[in-house]
Short mmCIF file of C-alpha atoms and ligand atoms in Angstrom, two decimals:
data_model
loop_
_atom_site.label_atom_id
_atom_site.label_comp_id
_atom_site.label_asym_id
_atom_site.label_seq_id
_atom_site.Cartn_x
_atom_site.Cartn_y
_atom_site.Cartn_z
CA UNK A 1 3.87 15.76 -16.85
CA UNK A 2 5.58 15.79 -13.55
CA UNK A 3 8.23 13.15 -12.31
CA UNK A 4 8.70 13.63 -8.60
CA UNK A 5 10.14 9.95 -6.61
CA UNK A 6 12.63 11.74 -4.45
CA UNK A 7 12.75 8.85 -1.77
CA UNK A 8 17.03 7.05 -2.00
CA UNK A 9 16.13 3.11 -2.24
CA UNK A 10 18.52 0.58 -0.82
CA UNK A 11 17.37 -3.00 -2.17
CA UNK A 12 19.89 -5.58 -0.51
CA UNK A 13 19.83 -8.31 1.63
CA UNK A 14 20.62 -7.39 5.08
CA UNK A 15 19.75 -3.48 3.87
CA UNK A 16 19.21 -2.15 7.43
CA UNK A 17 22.72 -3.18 8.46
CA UNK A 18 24.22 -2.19 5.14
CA UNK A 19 23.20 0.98 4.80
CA UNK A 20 22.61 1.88 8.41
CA UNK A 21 24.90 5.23 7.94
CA UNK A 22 22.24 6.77 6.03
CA UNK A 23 20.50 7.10 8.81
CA UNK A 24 22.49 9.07 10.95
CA UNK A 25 22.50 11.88 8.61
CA UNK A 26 18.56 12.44 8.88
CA UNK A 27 18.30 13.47 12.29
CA UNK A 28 19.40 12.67 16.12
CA UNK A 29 16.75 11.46 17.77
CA UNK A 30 14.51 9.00 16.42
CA UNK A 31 10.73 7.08 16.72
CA UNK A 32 10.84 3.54 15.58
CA UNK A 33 7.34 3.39 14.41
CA UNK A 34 5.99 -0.40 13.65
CA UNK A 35 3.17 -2.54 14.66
CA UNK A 36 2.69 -4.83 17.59
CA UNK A 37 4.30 -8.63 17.35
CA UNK A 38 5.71 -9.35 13.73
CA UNK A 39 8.44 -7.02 13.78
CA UNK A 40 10.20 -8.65 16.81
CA UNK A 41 9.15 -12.23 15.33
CA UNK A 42 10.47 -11.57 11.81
CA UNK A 43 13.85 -10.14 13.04
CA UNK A 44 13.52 -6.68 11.39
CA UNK A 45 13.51 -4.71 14.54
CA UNK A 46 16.33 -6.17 15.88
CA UNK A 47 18.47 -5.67 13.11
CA UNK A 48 17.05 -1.84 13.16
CA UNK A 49 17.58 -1.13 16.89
CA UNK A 50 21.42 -2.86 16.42
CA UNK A 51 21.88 -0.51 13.39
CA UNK A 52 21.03 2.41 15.49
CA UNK A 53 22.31 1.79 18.59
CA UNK A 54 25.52 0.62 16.67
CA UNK A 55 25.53 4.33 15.47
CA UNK A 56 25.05 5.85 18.92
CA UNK A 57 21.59 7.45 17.66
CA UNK A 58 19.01 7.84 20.43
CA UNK A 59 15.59 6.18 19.43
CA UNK A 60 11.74 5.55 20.94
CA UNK A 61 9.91 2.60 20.05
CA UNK A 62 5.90 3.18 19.28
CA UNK A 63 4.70 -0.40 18.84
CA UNK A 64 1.42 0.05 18.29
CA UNK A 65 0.35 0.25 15.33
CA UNK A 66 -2.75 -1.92 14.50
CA UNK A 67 -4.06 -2.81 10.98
CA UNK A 68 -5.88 0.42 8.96
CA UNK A 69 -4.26 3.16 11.27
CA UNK A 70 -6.48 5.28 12.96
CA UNK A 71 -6.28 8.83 13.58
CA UNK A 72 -6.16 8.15 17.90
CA UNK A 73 -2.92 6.09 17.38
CA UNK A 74 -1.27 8.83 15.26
CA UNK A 75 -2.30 11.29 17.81
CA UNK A 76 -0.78 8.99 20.72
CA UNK A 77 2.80 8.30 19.05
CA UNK A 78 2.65 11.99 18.35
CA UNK A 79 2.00 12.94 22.07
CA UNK A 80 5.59 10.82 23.05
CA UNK A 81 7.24 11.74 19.76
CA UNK A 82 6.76 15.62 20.96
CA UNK A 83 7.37 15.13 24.85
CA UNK A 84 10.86 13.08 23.89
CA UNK A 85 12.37 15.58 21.17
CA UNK A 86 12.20 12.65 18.48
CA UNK A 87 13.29 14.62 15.40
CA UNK A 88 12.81 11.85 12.74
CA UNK A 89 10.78 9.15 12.24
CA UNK A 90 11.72 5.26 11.15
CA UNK A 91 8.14 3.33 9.65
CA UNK A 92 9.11 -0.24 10.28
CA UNK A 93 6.44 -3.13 8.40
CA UNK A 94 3.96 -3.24 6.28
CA UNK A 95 1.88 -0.58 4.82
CA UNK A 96 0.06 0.37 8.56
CA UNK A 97 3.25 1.21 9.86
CA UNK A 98 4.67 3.01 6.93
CA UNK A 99 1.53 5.34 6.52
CA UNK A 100 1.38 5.78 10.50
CA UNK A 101 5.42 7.54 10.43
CA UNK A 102 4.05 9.55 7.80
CA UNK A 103 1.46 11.30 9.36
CA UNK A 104 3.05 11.34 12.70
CA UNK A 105 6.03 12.64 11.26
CA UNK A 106 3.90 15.55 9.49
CA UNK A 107 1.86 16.42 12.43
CA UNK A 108 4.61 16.17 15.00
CA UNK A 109 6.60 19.35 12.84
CA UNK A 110 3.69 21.23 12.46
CA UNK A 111 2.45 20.38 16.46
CA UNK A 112 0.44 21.87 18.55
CA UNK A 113 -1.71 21.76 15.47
CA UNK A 114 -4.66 19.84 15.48
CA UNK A 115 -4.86 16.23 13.58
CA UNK A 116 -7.28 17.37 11.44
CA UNK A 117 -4.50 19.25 9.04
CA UNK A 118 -3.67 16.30 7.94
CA UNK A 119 -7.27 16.18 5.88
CA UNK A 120 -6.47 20.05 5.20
CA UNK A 121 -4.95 20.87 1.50
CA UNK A 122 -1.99 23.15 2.72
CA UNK A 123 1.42 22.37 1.77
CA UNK A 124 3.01 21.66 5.12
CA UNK A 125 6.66 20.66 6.25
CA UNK A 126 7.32 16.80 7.63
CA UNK A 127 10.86 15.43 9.46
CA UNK A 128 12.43 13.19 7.41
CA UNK A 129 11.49 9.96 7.24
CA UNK A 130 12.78 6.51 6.96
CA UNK A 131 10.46 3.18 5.65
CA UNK A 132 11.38 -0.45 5.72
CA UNK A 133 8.62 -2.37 4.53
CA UNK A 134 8.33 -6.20 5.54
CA UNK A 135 4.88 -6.68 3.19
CA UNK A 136 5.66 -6.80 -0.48
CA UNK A 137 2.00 -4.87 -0.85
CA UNK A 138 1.61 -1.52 -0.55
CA UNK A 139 4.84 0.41 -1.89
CA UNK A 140 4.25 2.68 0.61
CA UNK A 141 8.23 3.21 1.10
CA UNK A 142 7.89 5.36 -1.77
CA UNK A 143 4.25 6.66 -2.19
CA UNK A 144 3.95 10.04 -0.68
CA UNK A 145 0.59 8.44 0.53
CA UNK A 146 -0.77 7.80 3.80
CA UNK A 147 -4.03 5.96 4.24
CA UNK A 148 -6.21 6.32 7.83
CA UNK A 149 -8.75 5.02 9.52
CA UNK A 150 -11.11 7.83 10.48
CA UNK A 151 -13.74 6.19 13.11
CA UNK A 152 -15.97 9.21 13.16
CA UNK A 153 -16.88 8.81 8.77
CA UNK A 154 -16.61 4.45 9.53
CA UNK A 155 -13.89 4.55 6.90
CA UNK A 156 -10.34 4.69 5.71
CA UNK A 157 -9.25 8.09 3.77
CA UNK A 158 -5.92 9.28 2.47
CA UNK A 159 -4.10 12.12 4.10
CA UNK A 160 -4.01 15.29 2.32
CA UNK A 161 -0.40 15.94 2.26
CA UNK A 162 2.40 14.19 0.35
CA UNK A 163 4.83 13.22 2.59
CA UNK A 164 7.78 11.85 0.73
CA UNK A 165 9.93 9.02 2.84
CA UNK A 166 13.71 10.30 2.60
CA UNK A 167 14.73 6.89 2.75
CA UNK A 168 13.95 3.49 1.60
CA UNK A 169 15.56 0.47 3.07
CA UNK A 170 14.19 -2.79 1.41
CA UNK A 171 15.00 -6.44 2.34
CA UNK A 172 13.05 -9.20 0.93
CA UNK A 173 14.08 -11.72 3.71
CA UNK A 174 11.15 -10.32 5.88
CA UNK A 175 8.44 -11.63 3.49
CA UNK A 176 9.82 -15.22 4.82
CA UNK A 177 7.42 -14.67 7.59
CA UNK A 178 4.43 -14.02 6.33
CA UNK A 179 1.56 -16.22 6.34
CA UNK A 180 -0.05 -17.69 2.99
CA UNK A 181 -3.17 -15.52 3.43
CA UNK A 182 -1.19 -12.43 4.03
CA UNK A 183 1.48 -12.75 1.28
CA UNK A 184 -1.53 -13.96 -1.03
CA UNK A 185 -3.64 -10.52 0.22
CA UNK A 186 -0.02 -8.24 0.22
CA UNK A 187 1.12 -9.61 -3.27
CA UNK A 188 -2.69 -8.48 -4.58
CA UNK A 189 -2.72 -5.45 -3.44
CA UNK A 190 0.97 -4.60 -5.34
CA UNK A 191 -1.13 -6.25 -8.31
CA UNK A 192 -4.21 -3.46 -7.88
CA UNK A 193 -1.69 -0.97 -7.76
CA UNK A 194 0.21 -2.03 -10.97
CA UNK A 195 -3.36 -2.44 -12.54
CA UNK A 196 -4.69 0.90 -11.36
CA UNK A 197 -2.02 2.77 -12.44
CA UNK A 198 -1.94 1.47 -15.75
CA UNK A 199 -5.45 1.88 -16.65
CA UNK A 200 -5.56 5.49 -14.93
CA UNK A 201 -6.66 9.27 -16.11
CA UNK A 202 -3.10 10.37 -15.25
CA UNK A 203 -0.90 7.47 -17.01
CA UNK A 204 1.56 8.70 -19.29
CA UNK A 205 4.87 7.03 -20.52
CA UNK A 206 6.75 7.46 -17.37
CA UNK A 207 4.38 5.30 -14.57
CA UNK A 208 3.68 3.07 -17.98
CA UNK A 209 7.54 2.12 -17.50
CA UNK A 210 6.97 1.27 -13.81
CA UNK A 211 3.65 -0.46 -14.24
CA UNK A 212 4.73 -2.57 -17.53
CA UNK A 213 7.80 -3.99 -15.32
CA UNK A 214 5.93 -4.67 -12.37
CA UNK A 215 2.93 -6.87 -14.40
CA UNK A 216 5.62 -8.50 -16.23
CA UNK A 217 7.35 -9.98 -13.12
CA UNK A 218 4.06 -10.47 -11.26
CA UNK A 219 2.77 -12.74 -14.06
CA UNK A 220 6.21 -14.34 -14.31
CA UNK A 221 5.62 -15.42 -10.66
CA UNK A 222 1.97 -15.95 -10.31
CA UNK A 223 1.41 -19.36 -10.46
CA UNK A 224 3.62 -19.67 -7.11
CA UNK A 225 0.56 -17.92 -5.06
CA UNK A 226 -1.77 -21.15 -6.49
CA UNK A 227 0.78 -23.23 -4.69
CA UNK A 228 1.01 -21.84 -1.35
CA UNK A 229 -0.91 -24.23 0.63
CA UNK A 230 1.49 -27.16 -0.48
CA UNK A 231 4.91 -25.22 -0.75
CA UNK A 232 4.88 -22.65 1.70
CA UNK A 233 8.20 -21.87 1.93
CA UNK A 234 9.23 -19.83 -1.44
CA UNK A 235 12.73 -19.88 -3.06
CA UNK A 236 14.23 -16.47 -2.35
CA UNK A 237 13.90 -15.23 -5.88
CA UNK A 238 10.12 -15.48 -5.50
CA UNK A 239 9.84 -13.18 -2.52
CA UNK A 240 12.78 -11.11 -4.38
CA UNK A 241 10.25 -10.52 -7.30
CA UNK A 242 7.50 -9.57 -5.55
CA UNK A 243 9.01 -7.22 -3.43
CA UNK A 244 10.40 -5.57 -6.67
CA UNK A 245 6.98 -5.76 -7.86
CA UNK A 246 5.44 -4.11 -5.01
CA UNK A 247 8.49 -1.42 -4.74
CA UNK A 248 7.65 -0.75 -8.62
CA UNK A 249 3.60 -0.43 -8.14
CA UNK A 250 4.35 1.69 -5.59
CA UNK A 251 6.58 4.11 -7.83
CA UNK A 252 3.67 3.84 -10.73
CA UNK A 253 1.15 4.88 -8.01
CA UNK A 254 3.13 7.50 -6.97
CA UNK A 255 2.29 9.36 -10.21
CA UNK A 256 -1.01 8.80 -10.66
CA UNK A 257 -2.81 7.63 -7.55
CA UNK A 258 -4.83 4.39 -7.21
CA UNK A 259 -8.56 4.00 -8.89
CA UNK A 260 -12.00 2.90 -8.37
CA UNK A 261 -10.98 -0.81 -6.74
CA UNK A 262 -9.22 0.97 -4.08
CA UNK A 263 -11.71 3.72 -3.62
CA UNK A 264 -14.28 0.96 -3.40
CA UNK A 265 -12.35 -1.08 -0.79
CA UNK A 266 -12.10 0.61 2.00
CA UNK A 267 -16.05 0.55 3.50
CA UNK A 268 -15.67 -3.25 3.24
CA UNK A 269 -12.32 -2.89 4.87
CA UNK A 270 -14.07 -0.76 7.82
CA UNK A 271 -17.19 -2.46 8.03
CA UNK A 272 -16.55 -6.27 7.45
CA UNK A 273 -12.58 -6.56 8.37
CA UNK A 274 -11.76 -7.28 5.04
CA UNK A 275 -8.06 -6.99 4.78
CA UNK A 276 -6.74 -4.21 2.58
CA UNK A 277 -5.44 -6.44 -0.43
CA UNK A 278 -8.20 -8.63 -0.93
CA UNK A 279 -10.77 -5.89 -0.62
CA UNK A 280 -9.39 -4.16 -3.35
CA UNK A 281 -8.18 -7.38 -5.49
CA UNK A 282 -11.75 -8.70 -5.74
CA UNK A 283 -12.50 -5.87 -7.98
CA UNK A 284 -10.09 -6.14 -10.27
CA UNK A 285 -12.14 -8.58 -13.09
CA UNK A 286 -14.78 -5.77 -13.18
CA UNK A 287 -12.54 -3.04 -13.23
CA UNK A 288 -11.12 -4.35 -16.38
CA UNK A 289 -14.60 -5.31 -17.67
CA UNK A 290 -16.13 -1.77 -17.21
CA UNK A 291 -12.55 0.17 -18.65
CA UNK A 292 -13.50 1.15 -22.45
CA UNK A 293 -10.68 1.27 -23.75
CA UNK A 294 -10.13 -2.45 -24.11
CA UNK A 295 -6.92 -2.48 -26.36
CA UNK A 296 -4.79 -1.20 -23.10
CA UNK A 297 -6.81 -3.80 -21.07
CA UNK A 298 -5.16 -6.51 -23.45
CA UNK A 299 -1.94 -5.22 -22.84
CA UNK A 300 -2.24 -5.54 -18.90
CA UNK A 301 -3.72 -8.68 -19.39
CA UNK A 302 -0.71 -9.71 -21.41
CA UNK A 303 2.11 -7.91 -19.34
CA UNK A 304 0.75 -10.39 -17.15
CA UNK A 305 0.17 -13.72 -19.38
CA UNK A 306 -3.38 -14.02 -19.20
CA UNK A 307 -5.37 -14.54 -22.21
CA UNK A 308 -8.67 -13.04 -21.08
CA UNK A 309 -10.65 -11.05 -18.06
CA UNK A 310 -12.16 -14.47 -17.28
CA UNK A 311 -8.93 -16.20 -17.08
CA UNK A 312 -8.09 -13.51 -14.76
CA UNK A 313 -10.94 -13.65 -12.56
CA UNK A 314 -10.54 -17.71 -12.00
CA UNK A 315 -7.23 -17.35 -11.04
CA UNK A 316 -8.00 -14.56 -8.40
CA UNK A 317 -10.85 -16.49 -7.11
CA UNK A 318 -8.29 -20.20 -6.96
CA UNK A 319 -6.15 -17.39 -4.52
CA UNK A 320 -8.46 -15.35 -3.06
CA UNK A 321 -11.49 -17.07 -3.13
CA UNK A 322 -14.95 -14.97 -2.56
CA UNK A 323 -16.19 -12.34 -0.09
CA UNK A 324 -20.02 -12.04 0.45
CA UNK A 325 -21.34 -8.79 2.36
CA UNK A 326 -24.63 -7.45 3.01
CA UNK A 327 -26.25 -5.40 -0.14
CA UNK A 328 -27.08 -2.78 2.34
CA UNK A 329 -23.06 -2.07 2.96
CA UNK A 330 -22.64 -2.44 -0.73
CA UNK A 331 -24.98 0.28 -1.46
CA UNK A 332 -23.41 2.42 1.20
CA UNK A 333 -20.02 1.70 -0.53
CA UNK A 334 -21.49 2.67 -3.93
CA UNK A 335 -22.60 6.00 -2.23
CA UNK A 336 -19.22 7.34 -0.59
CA UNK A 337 -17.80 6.20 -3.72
CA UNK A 338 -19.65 8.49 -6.00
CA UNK A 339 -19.66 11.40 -3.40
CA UNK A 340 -15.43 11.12 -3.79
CA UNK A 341 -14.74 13.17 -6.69
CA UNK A 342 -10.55 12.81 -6.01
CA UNK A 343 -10.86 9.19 -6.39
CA UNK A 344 -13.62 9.63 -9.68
CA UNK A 345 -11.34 11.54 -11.56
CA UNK A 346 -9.01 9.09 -11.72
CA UNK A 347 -10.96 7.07 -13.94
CA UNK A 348 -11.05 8.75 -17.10
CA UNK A 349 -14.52 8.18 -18.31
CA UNK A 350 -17.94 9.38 -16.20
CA UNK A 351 -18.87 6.69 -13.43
CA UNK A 352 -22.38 6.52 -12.33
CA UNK A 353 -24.13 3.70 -9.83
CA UNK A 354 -24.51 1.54 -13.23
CA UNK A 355 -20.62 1.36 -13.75
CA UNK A 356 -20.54 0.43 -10.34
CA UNK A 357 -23.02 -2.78 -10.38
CA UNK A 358 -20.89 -3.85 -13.38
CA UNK A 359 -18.17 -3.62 -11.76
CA UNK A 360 -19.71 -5.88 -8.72
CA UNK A 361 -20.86 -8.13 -11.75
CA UNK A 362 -17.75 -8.93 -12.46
CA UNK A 363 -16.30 -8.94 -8.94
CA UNK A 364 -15.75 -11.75 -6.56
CA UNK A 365 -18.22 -9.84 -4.55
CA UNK A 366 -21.29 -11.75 -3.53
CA UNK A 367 -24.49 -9.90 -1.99
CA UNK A 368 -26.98 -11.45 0.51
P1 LIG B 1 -0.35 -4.27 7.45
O1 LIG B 1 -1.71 -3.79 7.85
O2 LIG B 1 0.77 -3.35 7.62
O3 LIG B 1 -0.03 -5.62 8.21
C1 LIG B 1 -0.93 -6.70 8.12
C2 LIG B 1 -0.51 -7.82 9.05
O4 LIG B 1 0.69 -8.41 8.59
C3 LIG B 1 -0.27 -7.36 10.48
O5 LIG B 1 -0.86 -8.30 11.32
C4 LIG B 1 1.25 -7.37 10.60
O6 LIG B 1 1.65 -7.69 11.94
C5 LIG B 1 1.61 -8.51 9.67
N1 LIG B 1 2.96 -8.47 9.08
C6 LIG B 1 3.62 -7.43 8.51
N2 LIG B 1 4.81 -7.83 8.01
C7 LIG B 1 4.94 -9.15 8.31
C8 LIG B 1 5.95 -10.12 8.08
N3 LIG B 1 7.07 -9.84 7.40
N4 LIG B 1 5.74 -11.38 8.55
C9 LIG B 1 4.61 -11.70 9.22
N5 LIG B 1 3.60 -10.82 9.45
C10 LIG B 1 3.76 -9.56 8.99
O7 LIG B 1 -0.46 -4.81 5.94
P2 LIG B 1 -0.20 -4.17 4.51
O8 LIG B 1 -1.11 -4.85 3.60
O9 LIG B 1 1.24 -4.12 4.20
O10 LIG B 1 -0.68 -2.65 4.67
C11 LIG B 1 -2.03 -2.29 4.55
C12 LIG B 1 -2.18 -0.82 4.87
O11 LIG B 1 -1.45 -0.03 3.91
C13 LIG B 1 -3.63 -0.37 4.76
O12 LIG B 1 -3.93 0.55 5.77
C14 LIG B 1 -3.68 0.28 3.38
O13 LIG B 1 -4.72 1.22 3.25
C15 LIG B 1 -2.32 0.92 3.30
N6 LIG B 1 -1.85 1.19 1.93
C16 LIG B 1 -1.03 2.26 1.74
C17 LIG B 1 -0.57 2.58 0.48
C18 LIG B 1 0.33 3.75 0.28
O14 LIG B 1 0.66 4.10 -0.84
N7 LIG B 1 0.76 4.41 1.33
C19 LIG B 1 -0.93 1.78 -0.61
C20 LIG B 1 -1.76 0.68 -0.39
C21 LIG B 1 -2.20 0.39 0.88
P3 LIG B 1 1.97 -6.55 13.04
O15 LIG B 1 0.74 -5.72 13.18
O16 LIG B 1 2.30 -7.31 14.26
O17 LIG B 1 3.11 -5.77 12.51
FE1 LIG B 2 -3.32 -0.52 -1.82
#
């Protein structure tokens, strides 16, 4: 058993400004790494370029980052990151941003090496790194994980390296701005990871503890995703929970990876512009179906107050509703799955193309 979550987590309301010393002591020059328009909309940049230039630290802002990284935009920042001397790195939105820092930050200490370390098994050093996550999805403030688009395979792989994030500043407010869709396809994805982790080869007591919490507030709050449409505007303890949820999954994840829904997402994410939550949450139902060892299913099931899988699947499909895709990508899917022995052994009983269909049985996944 290892136990390994070295990342210091602020959780407060105006966290950035708060704790904005912190960030002084990491480096002196630094790359504001975030996405393209809903860091300046939701106010989170604002409050981040205050904080630093409050604290006299010299910073360069890469804005963009689009959905599902891809390896040319990491090389990009990197190019400026290297020319301007940046010596840490500041991820600044949801889980696109946060994975980008990380590998820029890796490849950037180790330049002029090529990008394609990052897919080479070597331990390698990183400058630190700071996250601020304004999706209540991914965790990826404190997974050493860093998923990328890689046009040339027409899919989305994780980097080899574990690259830690030094700090973690987390403010719920941020979640305010989010769209029904994407707090609906976030808030999933924080559910897949909570699930996944769970029901994983490597679970053991410790992730358990992070997991059980996690399902336990998510099912204490799910019945406020059925009600977006109507109430769209959340009382703060809502957003509160599931961005403790989604900080939580991320620490359960953190020991013992994600499993076959996310392994199986990420064609359909690549190929039909599925977005990264809902590709993986439509899964879910058959994930549980197909896991033998039905007595822990129960207990995720209850951790999150449903009384059966098919409970569970009607209330994903009253949020998510259904995806259809073409059996030939489904059989491609099926394919790259089973030829990724990393994400395989994470299950912990033999998967072969039947386990799949049953999965896809099960799924909100429709063929044509
Ligand atoms: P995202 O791809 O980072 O962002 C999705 C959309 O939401 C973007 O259009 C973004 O706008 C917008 N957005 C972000 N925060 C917002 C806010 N507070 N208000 C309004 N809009 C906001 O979404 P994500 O689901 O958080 O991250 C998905 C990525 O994380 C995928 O690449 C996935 O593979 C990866 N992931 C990583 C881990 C890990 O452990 N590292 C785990 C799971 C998933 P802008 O583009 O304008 O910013
Ligand atoms: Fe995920």
């Amino acid at each position: 058993m290892e136990l390994f979550i070295p990342t210091k987590i602020h959780f407060a309301n105006h966290a950035i400004s708060l704790y904005k010393e912190e960030l002084a002591r990491l480096g002196s020059k630094a790359m504001i790494v975030t996405g393209r328009t809903s860091s300046k909309k939701n106010g989170s940049l604002k409050e981040l370029t205050d904080a630093l230039t409050s604290l006299s630290i010299p910073f360069l802002l890469f804005d963009e980052v689009e959905e599902n990284p891809s390896l040319e935009t990491i090389e990009r920042a990197v190019g400026l990151a290297v020319e301007e001397g940046v010596d840490f790195f500041i991820g600044l939105g949801g889980g696109s941003p946060m994975d980008a820092a990380k590998a820029i930050s890796l490849l950037c200490k180790n330049h002029p090496l090529e990008s394609q370390i990052l897919f080479t098994p070597k331990e390698l050093a990183y400058y630190p790194l700071v996250e601020i996550p304004t999706t209540s999805g991914t965790g990826s403030e404190v997974t050493p994980y860093s998923i990328l688009t890689l046009h040339a395979k027409r899919t989305k792989q994780g980097i080899s390296h574990k690259v830690y994030p030094a700090l973690a500043l987390v403010d719920y407010k941020f979640l305010k701005f989010t769209s029904a869709n994407q707090l609906i396809s976030t808030c999933v994805d924080a559910l897949a990871h909570l699930v996944e982790s769970y029901l994983n080869s490597n679970s053991n007591v410790y992730n358990e503890l992070y997991a059980k919490e996690g399902l336990s507030i998510w099912g204490g709050l799910k019945e406020h995703l059925l009600s977006l449409e109507q109430e769209p505007i959340l009382e703060d303890f809502i957003y509160e929970g599931f961005m403790h949820a989604s900080l939580l999954a991320g620490m359960a994840i953190t020991h013992t990876q994600t499993s076959l829904p996310h392994g199986l997402s990420y064609p359909l994410t690549y190929e039909a512009g599925i977005s990264h939550g809902k590709a993986v949450a439509i899964f879910l139902p058959g994930y549980l179906k197909v896991f033998q060892n039905q007595k822990r299913v129960k207990q995720v099931l209850s951790f999150l107050g449903f009384s059966s899988i098919e409970d569970f699947c009607k209330y994903l499909e009253a949020i998510l509703g259904r995806v259809n895709i073409a059996t030939s990508l489904w059989e491609e899917d099926c394919r790259m799955l089973l030829e990724n022995p990393a994400k395989l052994k994470n299950f912990p009983y033999p998967v072969d193309s039947s386990t799949l269909q049953n999965i896809q049985n099960f799924s909100l996944l429709d063929l044509s």
